[in-house]
Tab-separated table of C-alpha atoms in Angstrom:
chain	number	residue	atom	x	y	z
P	1310	MET	CA	102.888	93.067	103.222
P	1311	SER	CA	104.471	95.854	104.669
P	1312	ASP	CA	101.233	97.962	105.723
P	1313	ALA	CA	103.175	101.031	105.485
P	1314	PRO	CA	103.360	102.126	101.406
P	1315	ALA	CA	99.121	101.323	102.299
P	1316	GLU	CA	98.254	103.179	104.349
P	1317	ASP	CA	100.390	106.896	102.990
P	1318	HIS	CA	98.123	105.886	99.607
P	1319	LEU	CA	95.377	105.604	102.241
P	1320	ILE	CA	95.516	108.619	104.210
P	1321	ARG	CA	96.103	110.753	100.893
P	1322	PHE	CA	92.734	109.277	99.312
P	1323	LEU	CA	91.172	108.952	103.226
P	1324	SER	CA	91.758	112.564	104.328
P	1325	THR	CA	89.085	113.213	107.060
P	1326	PRO	CA	89.232	115.009	109.796
P	1327	GLY	CA	88.975	113.029	112.922
P	1328	LEU	CA	89.326	109.650	111.028
P	1329	PRO	CA	90.368	106.956	113.573
P	1330	PRO	CA	93.760	105.713	112.988
P	1331	LYS	CA	92.335	101.601	113.292
P	1332	VAL	CA	90.712	102.530	110.072
P	1333	LEU	CA	93.385	103.102	108.384
P	1334	LYS	CA	95.338	100.292	109.380
P	1335	GLN	CA	92.594	97.961	108.811
P	1336	VAL	CA	92.060	98.170	105.432
P	1337	ALA	CA	95.099	98.503	104.000
P	1338	GLY	CA	96.217	95.382	105.558
P	1339	LEU	CA	93.628	94.494	103.830
P	1340	GLY	CA	96.052	95.844	100.304
P	1341	GLU	CA	98.562	95.026	97.925
P	1342	LEU	CA	100.418	97.812	95.649
P	1343	VAL	CA	100.632	96.149	92.426
P	1344	GLU	CA	102.642	97.275	88.743
P	1345	ILE	CA	101.562	97.852	85.709
P	1346	ALA	CA	102.383	97.901	82.931
P	1347	ALA	CA	102.321	100.868	80.139
P	1348	GLY	CA	99.404	99.127	77.763
P	1349	ALA	CA	98.418	96.861	80.089
P	1350	THR	CA	95.050	95.545	81.062
P	1351	VAL	CA	93.700	95.848	83.991
P	1352	PHE	CA	90.235	94.251	83.772
P	1353	GLU	CA	88.105	93.896	80.335
P	1354	GLU	CA	84.776	95.320	79.738
P	1355	GLY	CA	81.893	91.685	80.894
P	1356	ALA	CA	85.048	90.012	82.594
P	1357	GLU	CA	84.584	89.426	85.951
P	1358	TYR	CA	86.269	90.555	88.303
P	1359	ASN	CA	86.570	90.995	91.712
P	1360	ARG	CA	88.811	94.004	93.067
P	1361	LEU	CA	88.300	97.238	94.229
P	1362	SER	CA	91.534	99.876	93.291
P	1363	ILE	CA	92.972	103.456	93.874
P	1364	VAL	CA	94.863	104.627	91.823
P	1365	VAL	CA	98.197	106.065	93.016
P	1366	SER	CA	101.121	106.926	89.765
P	1367	GLY	CA	100.246	107.022	86.479
P	1368	HIS	CA	97.100	107.385	84.613
P	1369	ILE	CA	94.198	104.595	83.683
P	1370	GLU	CA	91.779	104.826	80.175
P	1371	LEU	CA	88.325	103.547	80.006
P	1372	LYS	CA	86.746	102.743	77.189
P	1373	MET	CA	83.188	101.024	76.579
P	1374	ASN	CA	82.117	99.417	73.175
P	1375	ALA	CA	79.290	101.136	71.656
P	1376	ALA	CA	77.968	99.018	68.189
P	1377	SER	CA	77.678	102.216	66.514
P	1378	CYS	CA	81.331	102.744	66.830
P	1379	GLY	CA	83.118	100.050	68.554
P	1380	ASP	CA	85.872	101.130	71.779
P	1381	VAL	CA	85.323	105.003	72.904
P	1382	ARG	CA	87.189	105.991	75.980
P	1383	ILE	CA	84.716	107.696	78.197
P	1384	LEU	CA	87.167	108.747	80.811
P	1385	THR	CA	91.019	108.715	82.238
P	1386	ILE	CA	91.934	109.039	85.616
P	1387	GLY	CA	95.525	109.002	87.428
P	1388	ALA	CA	96.736	109.534	91.256
P	1389	GLY	CA	93.240	109.432	94.005
P	1390	ASP	CA	91.135	107.872	91.616
P	1391	VAL	CA	89.276	104.960	92.219
P	1392	LEU	CA	89.597	101.892	89.658
P	1393	GLY	CA	86.819	98.985	89.935
P	1394	TRP	CA	83.877	100.063	92.368
P	1395	SER	CA	81.329	98.182	90.795
P	1396	PRO	CA	82.787	94.651	92.822
P	1397	LEU	CA	82.358	96.068	96.181
P	1398	LEU	CA	78.864	97.751	95.361
P	1399	GLY	CA	78.167	93.684	94.678
P	1400	GLY	CA	78.226	93.828	90.671
P	1401	HIS	CA	81.659	91.607	89.281
P	1402	ARG	CA	80.719	92.012	85.661
P	1403	MET	CA	83.095	94.616	84.714
P	1404	THR	CA	80.880	97.790	82.650
P	1405	ALA	CA	84.210	99.196	81.091
P	1406	THR	CA	87.332	98.166	80.130
P	1407	ALA	CA	90.631	99.868	82.059
P	1408	THR	CA	94.258	99.955	79.991
P	1409	ALA	CA	97.336	101.357	81.629
P	1410	LEU	CA	98.129	104.890	79.738
P	1411	GLU	CA	101.421	104.853	81.470
P	1412	PRO	CA	103.676	102.773	84.149
P	1413	SER	CA	100.366	102.616	87.240
P	1414	GLN	CA	100.613	101.709	90.743
P	1415	LEU	CA	97.696	100.359	92.151
P	1416	LEU	CA	96.137	100.552	95.919
P	1417	SER	CA	94.547	97.478	95.619
P	1418	PHE	CA	91.775	95.482	97.323
P	1419	GLU	CA	90.066	91.579	97.622
P	1420	THR	CA	86.965	92.859	97.612
P	1421	GLY	CA	84.762	90.260	99.652
P	1422	ARG	CA	87.379	91.226	102.371
P	1423	LEU	CA	86.810	94.822	102.000
P	1424	ARG	CA	83.131	93.377	102.896
P	1425	SER	CA	83.715	90.588	104.932
P	1426	LEU	CA	85.891	93.963	107.103
P	1427	PHE	CA	83.436	96.634	107.185
P	1428	GLU	CA	80.172	93.655	107.292
P	1429	THR	CA	81.782	93.189	111.894
P	1430	ASP	CA	83.466	96.927	111.601
P	1431	PHE	CA	80.673	99.296	110.476
P	1432	GLU	CA	82.621	101.966	111.536
P	1433	THR	CA	85.362	100.720	109.302
P	1434	GLY	CA	82.264	100.230	106.143
P	1435	TYR	CA	81.387	103.580	106.871
P	1436	TYR	CA	84.217	105.665	106.410
P	1437	PHE	CA	85.176	104.017	103.438
P	1438	MET	CA	82.475	104.011	101.551
P	1439	ASN	CA	81.728	107.196	102.782
P	1440	HIS	CA	84.910	107.810	100.681
P	1441	ILE	CA	83.092	106.150	97.791
P	1442	SER	CA	80.781	107.207	97.397
P	1443	LEU	CA	82.089	110.542	96.640
P	1444	ALA	CA	84.491	109.651	94.426
P	1445	LEU	CA	81.769	108.496	92.016
P	1446	MET	CA	80.550	111.460	92.870
P	1447	GLN	CA	82.869	113.114	91.216
P	1448	ARG	CA	82.544	110.871	88.512
P	1449	LEU	CA	79.219	111.285	87.625
P	1450	VAL	CA	80.060	114.507	87.045
P	1451	ALA	CA	82.925	114.116	84.993
P	1452	THR	CA	80.469	111.982	82.605
P	1453	ARG	CA	78.435	114.367	82.870
P	1454	LEU	CA	80.115	117.646	81.634
P	1455	GLN	CA	81.831	114.678	79.092
P	1456	LEU	CA	78.441	114.168	77.692
P	1457	LEU	CA	77.490	117.870	77.608
P	1458	ALA	CA	80.562	119.172	75.383
P	1459	MET	CA	80.229	115.674	73.225
P	1460	VAL	CA	76.603	116.954	73.082
P	1461	GLY	CA	77.271	120.919	72.219
P	1462	ASP	CA	80.038	119.797	69.641
P	1463	ALA	CA	76.954	117.914	67.756
P	1464	GLY	CA	75.065	121.316	68.187
P	1465	SER	CA	77.667	123.086	67.019
P	1466	ALA	CA	78.700	120.969	63.864
P	1467	SER	CA	74.370	120.676	62.696
P	1468	ALA	CA	73.580	124.258	63.226
P	1469	GLY	CA	76.840	125.020	61.132
P	1470	ASP	CA	75.013	123.490	57.867
P	1471	GLY	CA	71.695	124.492	58.586
P	1472	THR	CA	70.459	121.387	59.863
P	1473	ALA	CA	69.209	121.432	63.578
């Protein structure tokens, strides 16, 4: 794979002033651009998976199975968002099912290779994991906002019928 497209997408993801060019080159050398067809499943909840991806284009739906109501969409992610971060942190079973809502492109990395690089080059690991941490923080905030909206909707419904 040519590293140029991967580097271009990483530059957008790792947009940090003063980022050493070697960080981009080393990480980009491990990535591959993957096309995902609309409706295709990227990974399933509970399945083993060993890739981390950055969404380049398109939208990916994340669903979790809730015993009381089946599959529930918990989030839709798009360009610049991280997909499948659990394997990078050591977990290999996915906590949600990811499905492409439209033709999508991912910059995908095998997480074992990333971890090996980060264990030998701490600077590269620091920059990359710093951005993963920021992405996870944004994901947590989005999930909290969604939860607040759901609680607000439930509160409005119960307030209208006199049950609180």
